[in-house]
Short mmCIF file of C-alpha atoms in Angstrom, two decimals:
data_model
loop_
_atom_site.label_atom_id
_atom_site.label_comp_id
_atom_site.label_asym_id
_atom_site.label_seq_id
_atom_site.Cartn_x
_atom_site.Cartn_y
_atom_site.Cartn_z
CA MET A 1 -95.56 37.87 -122.90
CA LYS A 2 -98.09 39.81 -120.99
CA ILE A 3 -96.69 42.02 -118.27
CA PRO A 4 -98.88 42.12 -115.18
CA THR A 5 -100.04 45.54 -114.11
CA TYR A 6 -101.17 46.71 -110.67
CA LYS A 7 -103.43 49.43 -109.52
CA SER A 8 -102.04 51.53 -106.65
CA GLN A 9 -104.18 51.90 -103.57
CA VAL A 10 -102.03 54.72 -102.22
CA LYS A 11 -102.47 58.19 -103.54
CA MET A 12 -99.50 60.31 -104.24
CA THR A 13 -98.60 63.09 -101.82
CA ASP A 14 -96.30 66.04 -101.84
CA ARG A 15 -94.90 65.33 -98.25
CA VAL A 16 -91.34 64.20 -98.09
CA ALA A 17 -89.95 61.40 -95.87
CA ALA A 18 -87.27 63.50 -94.24
CA GLN A 19 -88.90 64.27 -90.87
CA ARG A 20 -87.60 64.34 -87.21
CA MET A 21 -88.13 61.09 -85.44
CA ASN A 22 -89.78 61.40 -81.99
CA VAL A 23 -88.63 57.94 -80.74
CA GLN A 24 -85.76 58.14 -78.12
CA ALA A 25 -83.65 55.44 -76.39
CA ASN A 26 -84.44 54.92 -72.63
CA SER A 27 -81.13 55.27 -70.66
CA ALA A 28 -82.60 53.45 -67.70
CA ALA A 29 -82.97 50.43 -69.87
CA PHE A 30 -79.20 50.43 -70.39
CA GLU A 31 -78.26 51.31 -66.76
CA GLY A 32 -80.35 48.55 -65.23
CA PRO A 33 -78.07 45.60 -66.05
CA GLY A 34 -74.99 47.58 -64.94
CA GLN A 35 -76.59 48.49 -61.65
CA ALA A 36 -77.57 44.89 -61.10
CA VAL A 37 -74.02 43.74 -61.71
CA ALA A 38 -72.68 46.44 -59.38
CA ALA A 39 -75.16 45.49 -56.66
CA LEU A 40 -74.17 41.87 -57.00
CA GLY A 41 -70.51 42.81 -56.66
CA LYS A 42 -71.24 44.80 -53.50
CA GLN A 43 -73.21 41.92 -52.06
CA ILE A 44 -70.40 39.49 -52.79
CA ALA A 45 -67.85 41.88 -51.25
CA ALA A 46 -70.03 42.35 -48.19
CA GLN A 47 -70.46 38.61 -47.79
CA SER A 48 -66.72 38.15 -48.19
CA SER A 49 -66.07 40.78 -45.50
CA TRP A 50 -68.58 39.13 -43.19
CA MET A 51 -66.99 35.75 -43.74
CA GLU A 52 -63.56 37.21 -43.08
CA GLN A 53 -64.78 38.87 -39.89
CA GLU A 54 -66.48 35.68 -38.77
CA GLN A 55 -63.29 33.71 -39.39
CA LYS A 56 -61.33 36.22 -37.32
CA LEU A 57 -63.81 35.82 -34.49
CA VAL A 58 -63.57 32.04 -34.74
CA ASN A 59 -59.76 32.21 -34.75
CA ALA A 60 -59.72 34.57 -31.78
CA SER A 61 -62.08 32.29 -29.85
CA GLU A 62 -60.00 29.20 -30.59
CA VAL A 63 -56.76 30.94 -29.59
CA SER A 64 -58.33 32.34 -26.41
CA ASN A 65 -59.67 28.96 -25.31
CA ALA A 66 -56.41 27.20 -26.12
CA LYS A 67 -54.42 29.83 -24.18
CA ARG A 68 -56.65 29.52 -21.15
CA LEU A 69 -56.35 25.72 -21.08
CA TYR A 70 -52.61 25.80 -21.76
CA ALA A 71 -52.05 28.30 -18.94
CA THR A 72 -53.91 25.96 -16.58
CA ASP A 73 -51.81 23.05 -17.85
CA LEU A 74 -48.58 24.91 -17.13
CA ILE A 75 -49.63 25.76 -13.58
CA GLN A 76 -50.41 22.11 -12.92
CA LEU A 77 -47.10 21.10 -14.50
CA GLU A 78 -45.23 23.49 -12.20
CA ASN A 79 -46.98 21.98 -9.18
CA ASP A 80 -46.28 18.41 -10.31
CA ILE A 81 -42.57 19.07 -10.72
CA SER A 82 -42.34 20.98 -7.43
CA ILE A 83 -43.57 17.97 -5.43
CA ASP A 84 -41.66 15.31 -7.34
CA PRO A 85 -38.39 14.50 -5.52
CA LYS A 86 -36.83 13.41 -8.81
CA TYR A 87 -36.95 16.97 -10.11
CA ASN A 88 -37.80 19.48 -7.38
CA SER A 89 -34.21 19.91 -6.16
CA ASN A 90 -32.46 19.36 -9.49
CA PRO A 91 -32.84 22.42 -11.76
CA ILE A 92 -31.34 20.66 -14.79
CA GLU A 93 -33.69 17.69 -14.62
CA ALA A 94 -36.60 19.94 -13.69
CA ARG A 95 -36.05 22.00 -16.84
CA LYS A 96 -35.83 18.88 -19.02
CA GLN A 97 -39.06 17.52 -17.56
CA PHE A 98 -40.78 20.86 -18.03
CA GLU A 99 -39.74 21.10 -21.68
CA THR A 100 -40.89 17.56 -22.46
CA LYS A 101 -44.27 17.86 -20.77
CA SER A 102 -44.98 21.41 -21.95
CA ARG A 103 -44.40 20.41 -25.60
CA SER A 104 -46.85 17.55 -25.22
CA LEU A 105 -49.42 19.84 -23.62
CA PHE A 106 -48.95 22.40 -26.40
CA LYS A 107 -49.60 19.80 -29.09
CA THR A 108 -52.76 18.69 -27.32
CA ARG A 109 -54.14 22.22 -27.08
CA SER A 110 -53.14 23.00 -30.68
CA LEU A 111 -55.54 20.35 -31.96
CA ASN A 112 -58.45 22.67 -31.22
CA VAL A 113 -56.91 25.54 -33.17
CA LYS A 114 -57.77 25.07 -36.87
CA GLY A 115 -56.70 28.04 -38.99
CA ASN A 116 -53.07 28.52 -40.02
CA LEU A 117 -53.05 32.11 -38.82
CA ALA A 118 -54.70 31.05 -35.56
CA LYS A 119 -52.08 28.32 -35.08
CA THR A 120 -49.29 30.85 -35.58
CA THR A 121 -50.89 33.23 -33.10
CA PHE A 122 -51.40 30.49 -30.53
CA SER A 123 -47.80 29.32 -30.94
CA THR A 124 -46.55 32.83 -30.12
CA GLU A 125 -48.96 33.30 -27.21
CA ALA A 126 -48.12 29.85 -25.82
CA GLU A 127 -44.40 30.64 -25.78
CA ASN A 128 -45.14 33.86 -23.90
CA LEU A 129 -46.96 31.78 -21.28
CA LYS A 130 -44.31 29.08 -21.23
CA ALA A 131 -41.23 31.27 -20.69
CA PRO A 132 -42.09 32.62 -17.20
CA SER A 133 -43.48 29.24 -16.16
CA ARG A 134 -40.22 27.54 -17.12
CA LEU A 135 -38.26 30.18 -15.23
CA ARG A 136 -40.34 29.68 -12.07
CA THR A 137 -39.87 25.91 -12.28
CA THR A 138 -36.08 25.99 -12.60
CA LYS A 139 -35.74 28.80 -10.05
CA LEU A 140 -37.73 26.87 -7.46
CA ALA A 141 -35.67 23.72 -8.05
CA ARG A 142 -32.45 25.74 -7.77
CA THR A 143 -33.61 27.37 -4.53
CA ARG A 144 -34.52 23.99 -3.07
CA LEU A 145 -31.15 22.55 -4.12
CA VAL A 146 -29.30 25.40 -2.43
CA SER A 147 -31.44 25.09 0.71
CA GLU A 148 -30.88 21.35 0.95
CA ASN A 149 -27.16 21.81 0.41
CA ILE A 150 -26.98 24.43 3.15
CA VAL A 151 -29.03 22.30 5.55
CA GLU A 152 -26.78 19.30 4.89
CA LYS A 153 -23.60 21.27 5.53
CA LEU A 154 -24.98 22.96 8.64
CA SER A 155 -26.01 19.57 9.98
CA THR A 156 -22.48 18.29 9.41
CA ALA A 157 -21.08 21.34 11.20
CA SER A 158 -23.49 20.92 14.11
CA GLU A 159 -22.44 17.31 14.66
CA ALA A 160 -18.77 18.28 14.46
CA GLU A 161 -19.37 21.10 16.95
CA LYS A 162 -20.63 18.61 19.53
CA LYS A 163 -17.89 16.09 18.84
CA LEU A 164 -15.09 18.64 19.13
CA ALA A 165 -16.19 19.41 22.68
CA GLU A 166 -15.40 15.80 23.55
CA LEU A 167 -11.92 15.83 22.02
CA ASP A 168 -8.64 17.12 23.33
CA PRO A 169 -7.94 20.43 21.56
CA THR A 170 -4.29 19.42 21.21
CA SER A 171 -5.06 16.08 19.51
CA LYS A 172 -4.75 15.31 15.80
CA ASP A 173 -8.39 14.19 15.68
CA TYR A 174 -9.46 17.61 16.93
CA LYS A 175 -7.29 19.39 14.36
CA ASP A 176 -8.49 17.23 11.44
CA LEU A 177 -12.16 17.58 12.31
CA LEU A 178 -11.83 21.33 12.78
CA GLU A 179 -10.18 21.68 9.36
CA THR A 180 -13.01 19.71 7.79
CA ILE A 181 -15.43 22.39 8.90
CA ILE A 182 -13.53 25.67 8.59
CA GLY A 183 -10.86 24.56 6.10
CA VAL A 184 -7.20 25.51 5.97
CA LYS A 185 -5.89 29.03 5.30
CA ASP A 186 -2.40 30.43 4.92
CA ILE A 187 -0.99 33.25 7.05
CA HIS A 188 -2.56 35.80 4.69
CA GLY A 189 -6.02 34.31 5.03
CA ASN A 190 -6.05 32.71 1.60
CA ILE A 191 -7.93 29.42 1.39
CA ILE A 192 -5.70 26.39 0.86
CA LYS A 193 -8.40 23.81 1.52
CA PRO A 194 -12.05 24.82 1.83
CA GLY A 195 -14.17 23.48 4.66
CA VAL A 196 -17.92 22.89 4.50
CA PHE A 197 -18.65 26.63 4.68
CA GLY A 198 -16.01 27.38 2.07
CA GLU A 199 -17.60 24.83 -0.26
CA LEU A 200 -20.97 26.54 0.16
CA ALA A 201 -19.38 29.85 -0.81
CA LEU A 202 -17.56 28.37 -3.80
CA ASN A 203 -20.71 26.82 -5.29
CA GLY A 204 -22.69 30.00 -4.76
CA SER A 205 -24.98 28.70 -2.03
CA ILE A 206 -23.87 31.46 0.35
CA LYS A 207 -22.00 34.73 -0.01
CA ALA A 208 -18.34 35.10 0.99
CA GLN A 209 -19.24 37.34 3.93
CA ASP A 210 -21.78 34.78 5.09
CA GLN A 211 -19.05 32.14 5.09
CA LEU A 212 -17.14 34.17 7.69
CA LYS A 213 -20.28 34.55 9.79
CA TYR A 214 -20.93 30.80 9.73
CA GLU A 215 -17.33 30.02 10.64
CA ARG A 216 -17.32 32.46 13.56
CA LYS A 217 -20.62 31.10 14.81
CA PHE A 218 -19.30 27.55 14.53
CA LEU A 219 -16.09 28.30 16.41
CA SER A 220 -18.04 30.13 19.09
CA GLY A 221 -20.29 27.09 19.38
CA VAL A 222 -17.28 24.81 19.84
CA SER A 223 -15.93 27.03 22.61
CA ARG A 224 -19.37 27.28 24.21
CA ASN A 225 -19.69 23.51 24.31
CA THR A 226 -16.21 23.21 25.81
CA VAL A 227 -17.09 25.66 28.59
CA ASN A 228 -20.43 23.97 29.22
CA LYS A 229 -18.61 20.66 29.59
CA LEU A 230 -16.39 22.20 32.26
CA LEU A 231 -19.40 23.64 34.08
CA LEU A 232 -21.17 20.29 33.86
CA GLY A 233 -18.15 18.70 35.53
CA ALA A 234 -18.40 21.18 38.37
CA SER A 235 -22.09 20.51 38.75
CA THR A 236 -21.54 16.75 38.71
CA VAL A 237 -19.05 16.71 41.57
CA SER A 238 -21.17 19.08 43.64
CA GLY A 239 -22.10 17.32 46.85
CA SER A 240 -19.49 14.58 46.50
CA LYS A 241 -17.15 13.65 49.33
CA ASP A 242 -14.31 15.47 47.63
CA ASP A 243 -16.48 18.53 47.21
CA LEU A 244 -17.57 18.42 50.85
CA ALA A 245 -13.97 18.14 51.95
CA ASN A 246 -12.30 20.49 49.50
CA GLY A 247 -15.04 22.55 47.79
CA THR A 248 -14.08 21.08 44.42
CA ALA A 249 -17.30 22.03 42.59
CA GLY A 250 -17.18 25.68 43.62
CA LYS A 251 -13.49 25.95 42.83
CA GLN A 252 -13.95 24.48 39.36
CA ALA A 253 -16.87 26.77 38.58
CA MET A 254 -14.84 29.79 39.73
CA LEU A 255 -11.91 28.61 37.62
CA VAL A 256 -14.14 28.66 34.53
CA TYR A 257 -15.53 32.05 35.54
CA ASN A 258 -12.02 33.50 35.79
CA GLN A 259 -11.09 32.03 32.41
CA LEU A 260 -14.10 33.73 30.84
CA GLN A 261 -12.94 37.10 32.15
CA ASN A 262 -9.78 36.74 30.08
CA PRO A 263 -10.44 37.37 26.34
CA ASN A 264 -7.41 35.25 25.47
CA GLN A 265 -9.14 32.25 27.03
CA HIS A 266 -11.71 30.64 24.75
CA PRO A 267 -11.05 33.43 22.19
CA ASN A 268 -13.67 32.25 19.69
CA LEU A 269 -16.58 32.95 22.01
CA THR A 270 -18.88 35.77 20.97
CA ALA A 271 -19.35 38.60 23.46
CA THR A 272 -22.91 37.43 24.10
CA ASP A 273 -21.89 33.82 24.76
CA ARG A 274 -19.03 34.94 27.02
CA THR A 275 -21.38 37.05 29.11
CA LYS A 276 -24.01 34.32 29.45
CA LEU A 277 -21.45 31.65 30.35
CA SER A 278 -19.81 33.95 32.91
CA GLU A 279 -23.17 34.45 34.59
CA GLU A 280 -23.78 30.70 34.57
CA ALA A 281 -20.34 29.94 36.03
CA LEU A 282 -20.80 32.48 38.82
CA ARG A 283 -24.28 31.17 39.59
CA LEU A 284 -22.97 27.61 39.74
CA ALA A 285 -20.04 28.57 41.98
CA THR A 286 -22.42 30.32 44.38
CA GLN A 287 -24.89 27.45 44.31
CA ALA A 288 -22.14 24.84 44.86
CA GLY A 289 -20.85 26.79 47.86
CA LYS A 290 -24.34 26.97 49.43
CA LYS A 291 -24.96 23.30 48.82
CA ARG A 292 -21.61 22.35 50.35
CA LYS A 293 -22.34 24.46 53.39
CA GLU A 294 -25.82 22.99 53.88
CA LEU A 295 -24.54 19.42 53.58
CA ARG A 296 -21.68 20.06 55.95
CA ASN A 297 -24.05 21.61 58.54
CA LYS A 298 -26.44 18.68 58.15
CA LYS A 299 -23.58 16.26 58.67
CA LEU A 300 -22.47 18.06 61.80
CA ILE A 301 -25.98 17.92 63.22
CA LEU A 302 -26.16 14.18 62.61
CA MET A 303 -22.86 13.75 64.41
CA LEU A 304 -24.19 15.44 67.56
#
């Protein structure tokens, strides 16, 4: 077999292959992808922060709008209850109505609040608005209830005051009606049976000291009406035949005047009422005497 032979085209040299290589790796080429990844991460983080901030702004706007509308709703609800006779003088029913309507209004305003965190925030803020509104509603109803109760009792007392002046103070009817108003007390002043003023004090409509003031004013009013009735009688007979003959009107007016000078007579009168009635009795006695004299003189002239 013939072995092929080749002629070399490269000449031999005495230089060796072991030489320093001048080629170096470019670090920038390796840092580039890492920097790109880092930049992308920062961009994603920034976008996430922006989105989070935007969501907070949206939540805050939704909560603010819902609060504003709910506050307006509560004001209107307060007004509606305050003018409704079914609730405005009944604090228990007013509170029930307020709770029912305010829950419905809250649900309506919550529909415009989307985020869970925003809903939680609005729920807290809404309760802060609701609490004082509920208090105002029940307080107003309670105040109206007390006022109506007082007015009703005072009206009852006023009617009794007038009626007692028409009754005989020694009669059973007088005693029963008087006890209805001022009640019954034992010798130590303890209440055995409360009257209309005592009932107001017991249910908290008036204070205990106010009860005494009302009772004193009532009793003074009864005595005042009794005295006025006596003075009216004197005025009525003034100028009558009996008055012309006997001076009945003047005598009766002076009798009342003398009674008023005695503190044991008509003892429930206030000092102010006693003074005013004394002046009226004296004026009437003087007037009746002048009138009697004028009529008698006129009669004598006609007889001439």
